[in-house]
C-alpha positions as CSV (number, residue, x, y, z in Angstrom):
1,X,123.4,77.3,97.8
2,X,123.8,77.8,101.5
3,X,124.2,74.9,103.9
4,X,121.0,73.3,105.1
5,X,120.1,74.6,108.6
6,X,120.3,72.1,111.5
7,X,117.5,72.8,113.8
8,X,118.2,72.9,117.5
9,X,114.6,72.7,118.7
10,X,113.5,74.1,122.1
11,X,110.8,72.1,124.0
12,X,108.2,75.0,124.2
13,X,107.2,77.7,121.6
14,X,105.8,81.0,122.9
15,X,102.9,80.7,125.5
16,X,100.4,82.4,123.1
17,X,101.1,80.0,120.3
18,X,101.3,77.0,122.6
19,X,97.7,77.7,123.7
20,X,96.6,78.1,120.1
21,X,98.4,74.8,119.2
22,X,96.6,73.0,121.9
23,X,93.3,74.1,120.5
24,X,94.1,73.1,116.9
25,X,95.6,69.7,117.9
26,X,92.2,68.8,119.3
27,X,90.6,69.7,116.0
28,X,93.4,68.4,113.5
29,X,91.8,65.1,113.1
30,X,89.3,66.8,110.8
31,X,86.4,66.4,113.3
32,X,84.3,69.5,113.7
33,X,83.8,70.8,117.3
34,X,80.5,72.3,118.4
35,X,82.2,75.7,118.9
36,X,83.8,75.8,115.5
37,X,82.7,78.6,113.1
38,X,80.4,77.7,110.2
39,X,82.8,79.3,107.9
40,X,82.2,80.4,104.3
41,X,83.5,78.0,101.6
42,X,84.8,79.1,98.2
43,X,85.8,77.2,95.1
44,X,89.6,77.2,94.4
45,X,91.4,76.9,91.2
46,X,95.3,76.9,91.2
47,X,95.2,78.1,87.5
48,X,98.7,77.7,85.9
49,X,100.8,78.1,89.0
50,X,102.6,75.0,88.1
51,X,104.7,77.0,85.7
52,X,106.6,78.4,88.7
53,X,107.6,75.0,89.8
54,X,111.2,74.1,88.7
55,X,111.3,70.7,87.0
56,X,115.1,70.8,86.8
57,X,117.5,73.0,88.6
58,X,120.5,73.7,86.3
59,X,122.5,76.8,87.0
60,X,125.2,76.6,84.4
61,X,123.4,78.4,81.6
62,X,124.0,82.0,80.7
63,X,121.3,84.6,81.3
64,X,121.3,85.9,77.8
65,X,119.0,83.2,76.8
66,X,116.3,84.3,79.3
67,X,116.4,87.8,77.9
68,X,115.9,86.6,74.2
69,X,113.2,84.2,75.4
70,X,111.3,87.0,77.1
71,X,111.7,89.2,74.1
72,X,110.5,86.5,71.7
73,X,107.6,85.7,74.1
74,X,106.4,89.3,74.3
75,X,107.3,90.6,70.8
76,X,104.0,89.4,69.1
77,X,101.9,91.0,71.9
78,X,103.8,94.3,71.7
79,X,103.6,94.4,67.9
80,X,99.8,93.7,67.9
81,X,99.3,96.5,70.4
82,X,101.6,98.9,68.4
83,X,99.8,98.1,65.1
84,X,96.5,99.2,66.6
85,X,97.9,102.1,68.4
86,X,99.7,103.6,65.4
87,X,97.2,102.5,62.7
88,X,95.7,106.0,62.5
89,X,99.1,107.5,61.4
90,X,99.0,108.6,57.7
91,X,101.9,106.2,57.0
92,X,102.2,103.3,59.4
93,X,105.8,102.9,60.3
94,X,107.7,99.8,59.5
95,X,109.0,97.4,62.1
96,X,112.7,97.1,61.8
97,X,115.7,95.7,63.9
98,X,118.0,98.1,65.5
99,X,120.8,97.6,62.9
100,X,118.2,98.2,60.2
101,X,117.4,101.8,61.3
102,X,117.9,104.5,58.7
103,X,118.7,107.9,60.1
104,X,115.8,110.3,59.7
105,X,113.3,107.7,58.7
106,X,110.4,107.1,61.2
107,X,110.4,103.6,62.2
108,X,109.2,101.1,65.0
109,X,111.6,99.0,67.1
110,X,110.8,96.4,69.6
111,X,113.3,95.3,72.2
112,X,114.5,94.9,75.7
113,X,115.1,98.1,77.7
114,X,118.4,98.3,79.5
115,X,119.2,101.2,81.9
116,X,122.9,101.8,82.2
117,X,123.5,103.0,85.8
118,X,126.9,104.0,86.8
119,X,126.0,103.6,90.5
120,X,125.1,100.0,90.0
121,X,127.6,98.0,92.1
122,X,129.3,94.7,91.1
123,X,127.3,91.6,91.8
124,X,129.0,90.9,95.3
125,X,127.9,94.4,96.5
126,X,124.6,94.3,95.0
127,X,123.4,91.5,97.2
128,X,123.5,93.7,100.3
129,X,123.0,97.3,98.9
130,X,119.5,98.5,99.4
131,X,119.8,102.2,98.6
132,X,118.8,104.0,95.3
133,X,121.0,103.5,92.2
134,X,119.5,106.4,90.2
135,X,121.9,109.1,89.1
136,X,121.9,112.0,86.4
137,X,124.3,109.9,84.3
138,X,121.9,107.0,83.8
139,X,121.3,106.1,80.1
140,X,118.4,104.2,78.7
141,X,119.2,101.7,75.9
142,X,117.1,99.4,73.7
143,X,118.4,96.0,72.8
144,X,117.3,93.4,70.3
145,X,119.0,90.4,68.7
146,X,121.0,92.7,66.3
147,X,122.4,95.4,68.6
148,X,121.8,98.3,71.0
149,X,120.9,102.0,70.7
150,X,120.5,104.8,73.2
151,X,117.0,106.1,73.6
152,X,116.5,109.9,73.9
153,X,113.7,112.4,74.3
154,X,111.5,113.9,76.9
155,X,109.1,110.9,76.8
156,X,112.0,108.6,77.8
157,X,112.7,110.7,81.0
158,X,109.0,110.7,81.9
159,X,108.1,107.1,81.2
160,X,109.7,105.4,84.2
161,X,111.5,102.8,82.1
162,X,113.0,99.7,83.8
163,X,115.7,97.2,82.8
164,X,114.1,94.1,81.5
165,X,110.8,95.6,80.2
166,X,109.8,94.8,76.6
167,X,108.3,97.7,74.6
168,X,107.9,99.1,71.1
169,X,109.3,102.6,70.4
170,X,108.1,105.0,67.6
171,X,110.7,107.4,66.3
172,X,113.8,107.8,64.2
173,X,117.5,107.7,64.6
174,X,119.0,111.2,64.8
175,X,122.4,112.5,63.7
176,X,124.1,111.5,67.0
177,X,123.1,107.8,66.4
178,X,120.5,107.9,69.1
179,X,116.8,106.9,68.7
180,X,114.6,110.0,69.2
181,X,111.4,108.6,70.9
182,X,108.0,109.9,69.9
183,X,105.8,107.3,71.5
184,X,105.9,104.0,73.5
185,X,103.6,101.0,73.5
186,X,103.7,97.9,75.7
187,X,102.3,94.5,75.3
188,X,98.7,93.2,74.8
189,X,97.1,91.0,77.4
190,X,94.8,88.1,77.0
191,X,91.3,89.3,77.9
192,X,90.6,89.4,81.6
193,X,87.6,87.2,82.7
194,X,84.6,89.2,84.0
195,X,84.3,89.4,87.8
196,X,81.7,87.0,89.1
197,X,78.4,88.6,90.0
198,X,77.6,89.2,93.7
199,X,74.8,87.0,94.7
200,X,72.0,88.0,97.1
201,X,73.2,85.4,99.7
202,X,76.8,86.8,99.6
203,X,76.8,90.4,100.8
204,X,79.8,92.6,101.1
205,X,79.9,92.1,104.9
206,X,79.8,88.4,105.0
207,X,82.3,87.5,102.3
208,X,83.8,85.5,100.9
209,X,86.9,87.2,102.1
210,X,90.6,86.3,101.7
211,X,92.8,87.2,104.6
212,X,96.4,88.4,103.6
213,X,99.3,88.5,105.9
214,X,103.0,89.0,105.4
215,X,106.1,89.6,107.4
216,X,105.1,87.6,110.5
217,X,108.8,87.2,111.0
218,X,108.3,84.7,113.8
219,X,111.6,84.4,115.8
220,X,112.6,88.0,115.1
221,X,112.3,88.8,118.9
222,X,112.4,86.7,122.0
223,X,109.9,88.9,123.8
224,X,106.2,87.8,124.1
225,X,104.0,89.4,121.5
226,X,100.3,89.2,122.2
227,X,99.4,90.4,118.7
228,X,100.0,86.8,117.4
229,X,97.6,85.2,119.8
230,X,95.0,88.0,119.1
231,X,95.5,87.3,115.3
232,X,94.9,83.5,115.6
233,X,91.9,84.1,117.9
234,X,90.4,86.6,115.5
235,X,90.8,84.4,112.4
236,X,89.5,81.3,114.1
237,X,86.5,83.2,115.6
238,X,87.4,82.6,119.2
239,X,87.4,86.2,120.3
240,X,86.0,89.7,119.3
241,X,82.7,91.3,119.0
242,X,79.7,89.9,117.2
243,X,80.7,91.8,114.1
244,X,84.2,90.3,114.4
245,X,82.7,86.9,114.5
246,X,80.6,87.5,111.4
247,X,83.6,88.8,109.5
248,X,85.6,85.7,110.6
249,X,82.8,83.5,109.3
250,X,83.2,85.1,105.8
251,X,87.0,84.5,105.6
252,X,87.4,81.4,103.5
253,X,91.2,81.4,103.1
254,X,94.4,82.8,104.7
255,X,97.4,83.6,102.4
256,X,100.8,84.4,104.0
257,X,102.7,86.4,101.5
258,X,106.3,85.7,102.6
259,X,108.7,86.0,105.6
260,X,106.6,83.8,107.9
261,X,109.9,83.1,109.7
262,X,112.5,85.6,110.5
263,X,115.8,85.1,109.1
264,X,117.5,82.3,111.1
265,X,120.8,83.1,112.7
266,X,123.4,80.5,114.0
267,X,123.3,80.1,117.8
268,X,126.0,82.0,119.7
269,X,128.1,78.9,120.3
270,X,126.8,76.9,117.3
271,X,130.2,75.6,116.3
272,X,130.7,74.1,119.8
273,X,129.5,70.5,119.7
274,X,128.9,70.5,123.4
275,X,126.0,72.9,123.3
276,X,123.3,71.8,125.6
277,X,120.1,70.7,123.9
278,X,121.4,71.4,120.4
279,X,121.3,69.0,117.5
280,X,124.6,69.2,115.6
281,X,124.8,67.5,112.3
282,X,127.5,68.0,109.7
283,X,125.9,70.2,107.1
284,X,128.9,70.8,104.9
285,X,129.3,74.3,106.2
286,X,132.5,76.3,106.3
287,X,135.3,74.1,107.2
288,X,133.0,71.1,107.2
289,X,131.7,72.0,110.6
290,X,128.1,71.7,111.7
291,X,126.0,74.9,112.0
292,X,123.3,74.8,114.6
293,X,120.2,77.0,114.6
294,X,117.8,77.8,117.3
295,X,114.6,75.9,116.3
296,X,112.1,77.6,118.7
297,X,111.0,80.0,115.9
298,X,110.2,77.1,113.7
299,X,108.2,75.4,116.5
300,X,106.3,78.6,117.2
301,X,105.4,79.1,113.5
302,X,104.4,75.4,113.3
303,X,102.0,76.0,116.1
304,X,100.5,79.2,114.6
305,X,100.0,77.5,111.2
306,X,98.5,74.4,112.8
307,X,96.1,76.6,114.6
308,X,95.0,78.3,111.5
309,X,94.9,75.3,109.2
310,X,92.6,73.4,111.8
311,X,90.0,76.2,111.1
312,X,90.4,77.2,107.4
313,X,92.6,76.7,104.3
314,X,96.0,78.3,104.6
315,X,98.5,79.0,101.8
316,X,102.1,79.8,102.6
317,X,104.0,81.7,100.0
318,X,107.8,81.9,100.8
319,X,109.7,85.1,101.3
320,X,113.4,86.2,101.4
321,X,113.8,85.2,105.0
322,X,112.1,81.8,104.7
323,X,114.1,78.5,104.4
324,X,113.8,77.9,100.7
325,X,115.7,78.9,97.5
326,X,116.6,82.5,97.1
327,X,116.2,82.6,93.3
328,X,113.0,83.6,91.7
329,X,110.6,81.8,91.4
330,X,111.1,80.6,95.0
331,X,110.1,77.0,95.6
332,X,107.7,75.9,98.3
333,X,108.9,75.5,101.8
334,X,109.6,71.9,102.4
335,X,106.9,70.1,104.4
336,X,109.5,68.9,106.8
337,X,110.0,72.4,108.2
338,X,106.6,72.6,109.8
339,X,106.2,68.9,110.7
340,X,102.9,69.1,112.6
341,X,101.1,71.8,110.5
342,X,101.9,70.0,107.2
343,X,99.9,66.9,108.3
344,X,96.8,69.0,107.9
345,X,95.4,68.8,104.4
346,X,94.2,72.4,104.4
347,X,97.8,73.7,104.6
348,X,99.5,74.3,101.2
349,X,103.0,75.3,100.5
350,X,103.2,77.4,97.4
351,X,105.8,79.0,95.1
352,X,106.7,82.8,95.1
353,X,105.1,84.2,93.0
354,X,101.9,82.1,92.8
355,X,98.5,82.3,91.0
356,X,95.1,81.0,92.0
357,X,91.5,81.9,91.6
358,X,88.8,81.9,94.3
359,X,85.2,81.7,92.9
360,X,86.6,82.8,89.5
361,X,88.4,85.9,91.0
362,X,92.0,85.5,89.9
363,X,94.9,86.4,92.1
364,X,98.7,86.9,91.6
365,X,100.7,87.0,94.8
366,X,104.3,87.7,95.4
367,X,106.5,88.4,98.4
368,X,107.7,91.8,97.5
369,X,111.3,91.2,96.2
370,X,110.6,92.6,92.7
371,X,109.0,95.8,94.0
372,X,111.8,96.3,96.5
373,X,114.4,95.9,93.7
374,X,112.5,98.2,91.3
375,X,112.5,101.0,94.1
376,X,116.3,101.2,93.7
377,X,116.0,101.6,89.9
378,X,113.8,104.7,89.8
379,X,113.0,107.9,91.7
380,X,109.8,108.9,89.8
381,X,107.5,106.2,91.1
382,X,107.0,104.5,94.5
383,X,104.8,102.1,96.3
384,X,101.4,101.4,94.8
385,X,102.3,103.5,91.7
386,X,105.4,101.4,90.8
387,X,103.5,98.2,91.6
388,X,100.7,99.2,89.2
389,X,103.2,99.4,86.3
390,X,103.5,95.7,86.3
391,X,100.0,95.6,84.9
392,X,101.1,97.4,81.7
393,X,104.6,96.0,81.4
394,X,103.4,92.4,81.5
395,X,106.2,91.0,83.7
396,X,106.1,90.3,87.4
397,X,110.0,90.9,87.9
398,X,111.4,92.8,85.0
399,X,114.7,93.6,86.7
400,X,115.4,89.9,87.0
401,X,118.1,88.6,86.4
402,X,119.9,91.9,86.2
403,X,119.6,93.0,89.8
404,X,117.6,90.3,91.4
405,X,118.2,86.7,91.5
406,X,116.3,84.5,89.1
407,X,116.6,80.9,87.7
408,X,118.4,80.9,84.3
409,X,115.4,79.7,82.2
410,X,116.2,78.7,78.7
411,X,112.9,77.8,76.9
412,X,110.4,80.0,78.7
413,X,110.0,82.9,81.1
414,X,107.3,81.9,83.5
415,X,107.4,85.5,85.1
416,X,105.6,86.9,82.0
417,X,102.1,88.0,82.8
418,X,99.7,86.9,80.1
419,X,96.4,88.1,81.7
420,X,95.8,90.8,84.2
421,X,94.6,89.3,87.5
422,X,91.6,90.8,89.4
423,X,93.8,91.0,92.4
424,X,97.6,91.7,92.5
425,X,99.1,91.2,95.9
426,X,102.6,92.4,96.9
427,X,103.7,91.3,100.4
428,X,106.3,92.6,102.9
429,X,105.8,96.4,102.4
430,X,106.4,99.0,105.0
431,X,102.8,100.2,105.0
432,X,99.4,99.2,103.7
433,X,98.1,100.7,100.5
434,X,95.6,99.7,97.8
435,X,94.1,100.9,94.6
436,X,91.7,99.9,91.9
437,X,93.5,100.1,88.7
438,X,91.7,100.4,85.4
439,X,93.6,99.6,82.3
440,X,92.4,99.6,78.7
441,X,91.1,96.2,77.6
442,X,93.2,94.5,74.9
443,X,91.9,94.8,71.4
444,X,90.1,98.0,72.1
445,X,92.7,100.2,70.2
446,X,93.8,101.8,73.4
447,X,97.1,100.0,74.0
448,X,99.1,100.9,77.1
449,X,101.7,103.6,76.4
450,X,104.6,105.4,78.0
451,X,102.7,108.6,78.7
452,X,99.5,107.3,80.2
453,X,99.9,105.9,83.8
454,X,97.4,103.2,84.9
455,X,94.0,104.8,85.5
456,X,93.2,104.6,89.2
457,X,90.1,105.2,91.2
458,X,87.5,103.6,93.4
459,X,84.6,103.5,90.9
460,X,82.4,100.5,91.3
461,X,81.6,100.4,87.6
462,X,84.6,100.8,85.2
463,X,84.1,101.5,81.5
464,X,83.3,98.5,79.4
465,X,86.6,98.9,77.5
466,X,88.7,98.7,80.7
467,X,90.0,95.9,82.9
468,X,90.0,96.3,86.6
469,X,92.6,95.0,89.1
470,X,92.8,95.6,92.8
471,X,96.5,96.2,93.7
472,X,97.2,95.5,97.4
473,X,100.4,96.3,99.3
474,X,100.4,94.0,102.4
475,X,102.5,95.5,105.2
476,X,104.8,93.4,107.5
477,X,102.7,92.2,110.4
478,X,105.7,92.2,112.8
479,X,106.1,95.9,112.3
480,X,102.5,97.1,111.8
481,X,100.2,94.4,113.3
482,X,98.0,94.8,110.2
483,X,95.9,92.1,108.6
484,X,94.4,92.8,105.2
485,X,91.0,91.5,104.0
486,X,89.8,91.4,100.3
487,X,86.3,90.5,99.1
488,X,86.5,88.1,96.2
489,X,83.2,89.2,94.8
490,X,83.4,93.1,95.1
491,X,87.2,93.6,95.4
492,X,86.4,95.6,98.6
493,X,89.5,95.9,100.8
494,X,89.8,96.7,104.5
495,X,92.3,96.2,107.3
496,X,92.3,95.0,110.9
497,X,95.0,96.2,113.2
498,X,96.1,94.3,116.3
499,X,97.4,96.7,118.9
500,X,100.9,97.1,119.9
501,X,103.7,94.6,120.9
502,X,103.9,93.9,124.6
């Protein structure tokens, strides 16, 4: 683990955030000012998000146990789906282990997909390499407790398979000792709860809305950026048109989906104990010397969070540049980082990923690391298409721990997705995108398969035998100035853009 940063705090955050902080400090005693918005309220349920909280941090275990745990967790769900999918065959195929395959005999095998990629670098290079690892020499294998076998066939090439995905394959072993795939089936899900009905007093325009932000990257530049002041004023209802004020009234919660802070860099002369205004403490860094960091970005973020939390509930999900653990699931940012904002009860520090429900509309939120890693592993699906595949694979980060850091769980895999959420949010993306995805409901006999991509569309009324999820890619605010709003009752999604940086 990297050394704990020593904050060298500057006396003043940016002017915009300082003004917002002054307003929030006047309200932070939970008193209600006469000018404060009469904001929509919504019931919150954290669901089973505690499963992402690490109760013990042991890093001496091998990762093989995690793969077998994932396989054992998903195998019953995959087999149940496969039994229904292939029940119409004249002779239902037997389920066998890989070493039990008989050449020429049609069988079904369930296992963990592994994509052998010659371009995959060693672990030291993998940390910094961001380009695609796909090549014509890639091979797709299936692994279970007994062994491995190469998967072949046109369907394998079209199915966009990913390392770590658990699936059932129908086919037979050929003369070359490879498994010729005829069909693919993925896991069943627990039934998705129906969306709450839209009441007459709760129209599309007036909420309740959830505000989604990511990639604020406060501290990434020293220049003044008016967009942050405009953002705070818009969310708190202190600026904008009458329509903007009505929209702000309907916003019941703000969720920051990672990278609230820019990656902290040591000060230029951080190893010089005579730096003016710095706080140097021995962090056990390289050579036992102190490492000092410029704390003005933390102060600015603290002021922004305080401004927002004084007006509405705020959830902070960490991202790769935030000061917390790098392994998935990332643990909440410690309350000592944002010392003033964390005194307000409406501010919550969450894990990455996290789950919650607002008025019975369920959310799954992550900060984008799994999707970024999956982009390197395929060339056949990008962006919203690739993110939607999570809803049929049943795992939030299938490539962990192969190419993305993950805690070496032994008894369970908390990243397994048991139920499809109503809203799936992926933060820190280069641009905004969204889609309503309709997937076959579990138990209907239409199990997710390798040839059928998730059904998409903006139909208001999906078929009765489908489950609907709004997939949202939230762009980095520092680069785009885009705020995303999603309606918890209708799943309507819209954006608000805040000009250009000054």
